[in-house]
PDB file of C-alpha atoms in Angstrom:
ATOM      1  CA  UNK A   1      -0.134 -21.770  21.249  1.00  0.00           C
ATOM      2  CA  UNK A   2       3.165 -20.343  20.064  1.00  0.00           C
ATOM      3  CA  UNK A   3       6.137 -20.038  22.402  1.00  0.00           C
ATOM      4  CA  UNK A   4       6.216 -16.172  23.130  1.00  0.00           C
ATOM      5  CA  UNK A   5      10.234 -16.458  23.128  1.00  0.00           C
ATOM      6  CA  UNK A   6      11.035 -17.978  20.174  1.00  0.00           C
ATOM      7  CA  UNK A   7      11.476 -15.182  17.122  1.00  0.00           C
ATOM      8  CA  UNK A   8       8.516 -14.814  14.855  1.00  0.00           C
ATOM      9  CA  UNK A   9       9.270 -16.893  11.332  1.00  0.00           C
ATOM     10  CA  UNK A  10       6.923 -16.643   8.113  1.00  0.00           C
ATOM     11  CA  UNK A  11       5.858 -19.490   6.339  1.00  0.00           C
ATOM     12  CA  UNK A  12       5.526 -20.236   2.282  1.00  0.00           C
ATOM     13  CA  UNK A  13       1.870 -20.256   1.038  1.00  0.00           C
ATOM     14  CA  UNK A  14       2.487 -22.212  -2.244  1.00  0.00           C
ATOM     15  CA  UNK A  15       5.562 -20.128  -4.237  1.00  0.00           C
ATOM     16  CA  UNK A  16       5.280 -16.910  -2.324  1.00  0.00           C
ATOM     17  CA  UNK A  17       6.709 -16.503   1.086  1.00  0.00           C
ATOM     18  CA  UNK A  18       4.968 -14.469   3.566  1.00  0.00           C
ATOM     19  CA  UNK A  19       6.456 -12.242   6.505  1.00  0.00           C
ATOM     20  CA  UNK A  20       4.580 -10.358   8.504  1.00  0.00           C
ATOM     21  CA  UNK A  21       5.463  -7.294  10.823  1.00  0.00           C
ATOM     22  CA  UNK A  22       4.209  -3.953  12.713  1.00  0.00           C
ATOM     23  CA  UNK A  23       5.338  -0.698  11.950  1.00  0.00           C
ATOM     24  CA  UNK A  24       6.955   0.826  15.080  1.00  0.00           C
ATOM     25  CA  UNK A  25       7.796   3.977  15.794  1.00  0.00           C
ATOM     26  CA  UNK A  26      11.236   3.638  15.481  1.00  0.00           C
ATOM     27  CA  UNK A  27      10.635   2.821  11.421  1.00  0.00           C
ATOM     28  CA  UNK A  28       8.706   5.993  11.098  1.00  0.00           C
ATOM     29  CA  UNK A  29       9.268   9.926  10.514  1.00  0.00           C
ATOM     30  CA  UNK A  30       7.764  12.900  12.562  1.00  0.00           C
ATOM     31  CA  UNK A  31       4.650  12.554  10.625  1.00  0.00           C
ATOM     32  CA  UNK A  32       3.894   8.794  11.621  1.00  0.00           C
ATOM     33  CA  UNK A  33       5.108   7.510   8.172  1.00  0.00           C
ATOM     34  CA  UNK A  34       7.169   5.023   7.599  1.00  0.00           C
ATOM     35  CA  UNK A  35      10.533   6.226   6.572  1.00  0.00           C
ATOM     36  CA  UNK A  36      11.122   5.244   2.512  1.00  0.00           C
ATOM     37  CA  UNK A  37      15.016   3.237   3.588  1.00  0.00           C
ATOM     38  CA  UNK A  38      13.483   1.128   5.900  1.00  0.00           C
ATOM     39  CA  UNK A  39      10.580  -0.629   3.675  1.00  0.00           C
ATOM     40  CA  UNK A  40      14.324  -2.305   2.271  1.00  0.00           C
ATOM     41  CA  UNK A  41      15.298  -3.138   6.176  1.00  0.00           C
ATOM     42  CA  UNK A  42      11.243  -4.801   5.795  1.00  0.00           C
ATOM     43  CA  UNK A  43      12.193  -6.772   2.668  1.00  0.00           C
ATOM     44  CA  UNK A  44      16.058  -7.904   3.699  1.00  0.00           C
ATOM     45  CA  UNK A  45      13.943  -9.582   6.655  1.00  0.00           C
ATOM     46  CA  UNK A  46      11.523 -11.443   4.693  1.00  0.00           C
ATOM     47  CA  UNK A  47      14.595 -12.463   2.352  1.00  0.00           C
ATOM     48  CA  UNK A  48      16.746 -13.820   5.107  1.00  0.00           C
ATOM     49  CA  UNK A  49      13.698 -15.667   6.570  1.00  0.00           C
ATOM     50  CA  UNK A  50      12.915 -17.087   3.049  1.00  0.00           C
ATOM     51  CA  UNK A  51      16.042 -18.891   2.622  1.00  0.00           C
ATOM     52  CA  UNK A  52      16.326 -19.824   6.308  1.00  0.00           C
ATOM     53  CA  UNK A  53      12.739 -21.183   5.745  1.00  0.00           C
ATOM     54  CA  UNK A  54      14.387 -23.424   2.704  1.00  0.00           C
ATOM     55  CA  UNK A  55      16.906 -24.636   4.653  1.00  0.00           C
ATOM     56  CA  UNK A  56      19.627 -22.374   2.819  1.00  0.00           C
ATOM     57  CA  UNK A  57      22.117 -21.540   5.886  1.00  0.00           C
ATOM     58  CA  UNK A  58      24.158 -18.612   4.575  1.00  0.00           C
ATOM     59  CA  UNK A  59      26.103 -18.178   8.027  1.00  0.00           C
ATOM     60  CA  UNK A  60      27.250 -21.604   7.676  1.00  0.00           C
ATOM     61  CA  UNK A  61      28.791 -20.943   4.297  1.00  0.00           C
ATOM     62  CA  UNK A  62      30.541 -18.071   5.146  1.00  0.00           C
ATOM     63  CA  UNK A  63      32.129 -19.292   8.081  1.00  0.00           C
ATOM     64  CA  UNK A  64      33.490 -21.417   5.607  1.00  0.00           C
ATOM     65  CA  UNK A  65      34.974 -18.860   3.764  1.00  0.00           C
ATOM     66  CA  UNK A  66      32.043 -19.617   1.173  1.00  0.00           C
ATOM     67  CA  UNK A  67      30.123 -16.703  -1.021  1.00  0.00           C
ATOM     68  CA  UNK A  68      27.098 -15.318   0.292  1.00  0.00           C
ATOM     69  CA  UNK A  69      24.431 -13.187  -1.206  1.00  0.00           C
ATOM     70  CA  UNK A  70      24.314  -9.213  -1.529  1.00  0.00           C
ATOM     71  CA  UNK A  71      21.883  -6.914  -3.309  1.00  0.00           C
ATOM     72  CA  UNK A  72      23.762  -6.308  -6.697  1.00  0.00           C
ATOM     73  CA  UNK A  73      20.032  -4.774  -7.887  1.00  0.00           C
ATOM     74  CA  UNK A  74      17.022  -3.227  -6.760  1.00  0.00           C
ATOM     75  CA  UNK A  75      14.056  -1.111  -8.751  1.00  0.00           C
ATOM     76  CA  UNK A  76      11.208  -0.364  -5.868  1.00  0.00           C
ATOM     77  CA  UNK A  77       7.703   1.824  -6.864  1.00  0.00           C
ATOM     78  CA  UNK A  78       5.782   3.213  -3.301  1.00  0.00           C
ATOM     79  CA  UNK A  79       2.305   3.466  -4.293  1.00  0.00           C
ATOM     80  CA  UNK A  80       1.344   4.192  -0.790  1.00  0.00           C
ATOM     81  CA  UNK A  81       2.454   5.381   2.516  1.00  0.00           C
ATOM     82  CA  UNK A  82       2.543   2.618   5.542  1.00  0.00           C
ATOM     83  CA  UNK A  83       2.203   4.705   9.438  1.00  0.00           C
ATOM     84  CA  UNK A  84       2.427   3.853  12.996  1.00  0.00           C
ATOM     85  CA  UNK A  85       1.041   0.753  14.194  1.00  0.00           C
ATOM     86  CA  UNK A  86       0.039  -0.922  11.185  1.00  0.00           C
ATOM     87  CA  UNK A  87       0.104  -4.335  10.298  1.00  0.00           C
ATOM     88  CA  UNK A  88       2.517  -5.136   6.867  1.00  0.00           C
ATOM     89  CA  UNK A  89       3.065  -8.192   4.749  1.00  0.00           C
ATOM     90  CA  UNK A  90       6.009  -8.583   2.773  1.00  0.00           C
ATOM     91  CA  UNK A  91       5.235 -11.451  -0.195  1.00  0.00           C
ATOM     92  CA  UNK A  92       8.672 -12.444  -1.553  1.00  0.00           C
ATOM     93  CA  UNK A  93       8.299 -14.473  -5.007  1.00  0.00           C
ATOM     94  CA  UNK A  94      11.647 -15.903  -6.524  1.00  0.00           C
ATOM     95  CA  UNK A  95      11.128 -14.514 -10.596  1.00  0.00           C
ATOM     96  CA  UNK A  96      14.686 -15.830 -11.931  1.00  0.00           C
ATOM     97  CA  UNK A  97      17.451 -17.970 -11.017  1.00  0.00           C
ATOM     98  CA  UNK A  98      20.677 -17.450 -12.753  1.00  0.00           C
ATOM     99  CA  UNK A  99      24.407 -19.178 -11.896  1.00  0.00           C
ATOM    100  CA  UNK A 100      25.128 -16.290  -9.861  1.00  0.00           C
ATOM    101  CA  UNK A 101      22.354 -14.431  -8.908  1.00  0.00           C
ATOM    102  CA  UNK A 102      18.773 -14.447  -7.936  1.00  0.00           C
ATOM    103  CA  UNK A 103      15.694 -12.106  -9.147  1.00  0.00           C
ATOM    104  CA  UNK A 104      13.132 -11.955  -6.122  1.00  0.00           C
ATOM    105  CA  UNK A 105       9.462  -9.944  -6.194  1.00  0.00           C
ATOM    106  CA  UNK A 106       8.961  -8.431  -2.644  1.00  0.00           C
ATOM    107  CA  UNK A 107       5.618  -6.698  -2.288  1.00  0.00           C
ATOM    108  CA  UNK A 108       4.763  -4.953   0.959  1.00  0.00           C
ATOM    109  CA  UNK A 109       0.956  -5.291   1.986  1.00  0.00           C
ATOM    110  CA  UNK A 110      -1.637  -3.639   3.958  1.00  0.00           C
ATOM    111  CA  UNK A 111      -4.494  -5.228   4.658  1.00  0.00           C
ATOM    112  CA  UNK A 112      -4.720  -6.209   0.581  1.00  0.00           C
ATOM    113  CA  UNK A 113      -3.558  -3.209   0.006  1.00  0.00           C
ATOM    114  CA  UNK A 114      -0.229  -3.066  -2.116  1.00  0.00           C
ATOM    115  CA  UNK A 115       2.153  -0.267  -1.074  1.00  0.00           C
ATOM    116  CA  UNK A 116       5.561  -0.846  -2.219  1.00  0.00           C
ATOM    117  CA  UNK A 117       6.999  -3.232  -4.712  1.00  0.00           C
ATOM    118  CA  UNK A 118      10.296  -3.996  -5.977  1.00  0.00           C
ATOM    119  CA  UNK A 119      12.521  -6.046  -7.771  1.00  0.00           C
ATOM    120  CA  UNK A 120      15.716  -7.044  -5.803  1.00  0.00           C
ATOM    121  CA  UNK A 121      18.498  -9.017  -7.887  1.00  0.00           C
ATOM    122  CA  UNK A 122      21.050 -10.832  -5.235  1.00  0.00           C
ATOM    123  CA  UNK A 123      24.078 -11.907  -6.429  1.00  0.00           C
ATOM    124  CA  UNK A 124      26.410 -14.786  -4.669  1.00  0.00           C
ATOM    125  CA  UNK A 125      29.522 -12.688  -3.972  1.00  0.00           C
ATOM    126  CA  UNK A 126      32.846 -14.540  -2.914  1.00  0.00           C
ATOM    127  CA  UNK A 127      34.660 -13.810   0.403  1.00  0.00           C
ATOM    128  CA  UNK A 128      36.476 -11.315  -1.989  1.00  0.00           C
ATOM    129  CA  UNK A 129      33.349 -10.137  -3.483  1.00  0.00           C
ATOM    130  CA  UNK A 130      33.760 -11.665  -7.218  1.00  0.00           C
ATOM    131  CA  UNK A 131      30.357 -13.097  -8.778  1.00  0.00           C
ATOM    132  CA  UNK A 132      30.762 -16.776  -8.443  1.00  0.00           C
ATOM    133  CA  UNK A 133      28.042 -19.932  -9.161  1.00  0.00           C
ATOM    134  CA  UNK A 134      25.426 -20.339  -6.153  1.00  0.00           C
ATOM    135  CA  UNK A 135      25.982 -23.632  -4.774  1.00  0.00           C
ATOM    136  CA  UNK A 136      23.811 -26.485  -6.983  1.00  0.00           C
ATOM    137  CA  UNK A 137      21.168 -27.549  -4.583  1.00  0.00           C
ATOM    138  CA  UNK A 138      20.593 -23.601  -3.184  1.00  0.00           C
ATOM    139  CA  UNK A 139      19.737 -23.379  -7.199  1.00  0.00           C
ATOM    140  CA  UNK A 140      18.003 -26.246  -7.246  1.00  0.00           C
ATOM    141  CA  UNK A 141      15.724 -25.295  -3.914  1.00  0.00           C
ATOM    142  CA  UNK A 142      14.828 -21.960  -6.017  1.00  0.00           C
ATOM    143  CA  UNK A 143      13.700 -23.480  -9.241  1.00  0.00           C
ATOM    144  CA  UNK A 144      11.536 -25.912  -6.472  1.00  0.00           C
ATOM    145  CA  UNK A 145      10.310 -22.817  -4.997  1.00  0.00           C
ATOM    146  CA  UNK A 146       9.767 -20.905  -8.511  1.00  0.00           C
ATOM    147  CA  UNK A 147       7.823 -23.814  -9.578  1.00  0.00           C
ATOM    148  CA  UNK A 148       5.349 -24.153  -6.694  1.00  0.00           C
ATOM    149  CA  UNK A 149       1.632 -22.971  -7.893  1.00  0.00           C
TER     150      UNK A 149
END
């Protein structure tokens, strides 16, 4: 049985990462739809709990005065509307690693049903927000992850 007061954390099920949540009313419009913005609150979630889940600690690093990541990129398609009270998944796939920047697949799921999906390209940003080289073994834990079948 899980702790009721610990926060809820997705898991990897081979290369994709899954997150699940419930639409509350707070993420939807007068009509009971959920409000186009926040399916990109739904997907910065699952991204922070993906790299938390790899052990990548990007708090750490910027209390260092290290880079950190920020959404340089992102081309999303809604093929359907979520509402009130239903249950989503987001799948989050890492697609391409690059020096300073990451390509990621998030997919937001009802019930097998595929309702949004986009493309989000996060780039490692310096405390003075320059492009610089993503620390060798965060690269190295998303080729691991990329490679996964």
């Amino acid at each position: 049985m899980s702790n009721p007061d610990v926060p809820y954390r997705g898991a990897f099920v081979g290369a994709e990462h899954h997150f699940a949540l419930t639409v509350y009313f707070e993420d939807t419009d007068t009509a009971g739809v959920v409000y186009y913005a926040n399916y990109l609150k739904f997907m910065e979630r699952a991204r922070s709990d993906m790299l938390r889940a790899v052990g990548i600690n990007q708090r750490e690093v910027m209390a260092r005065g290290g880079g950190a990541y920020y959404v340089a990129d992102v081309t999303i398609k809604y093929h359907r509307p979520a509402r009130l009270g239903d249950d989503l998944l987001v799948v989050s796939t890492v697609e391409q690693i690059r020096a300073a920047a990451v390509g990621i697949q998030q997919r937001v799921i009802r019930a097998g049903e595929l309702l949004t999906d986009a493309r989000v390209t996060a780039a490692f940003l310096d405390a003075n927000g320059r492009p610089q080289r993503q620390p060798k073994s965060w690269i190295d834990i998303f080729k691991e992850i990329a490679s996964v079948s």
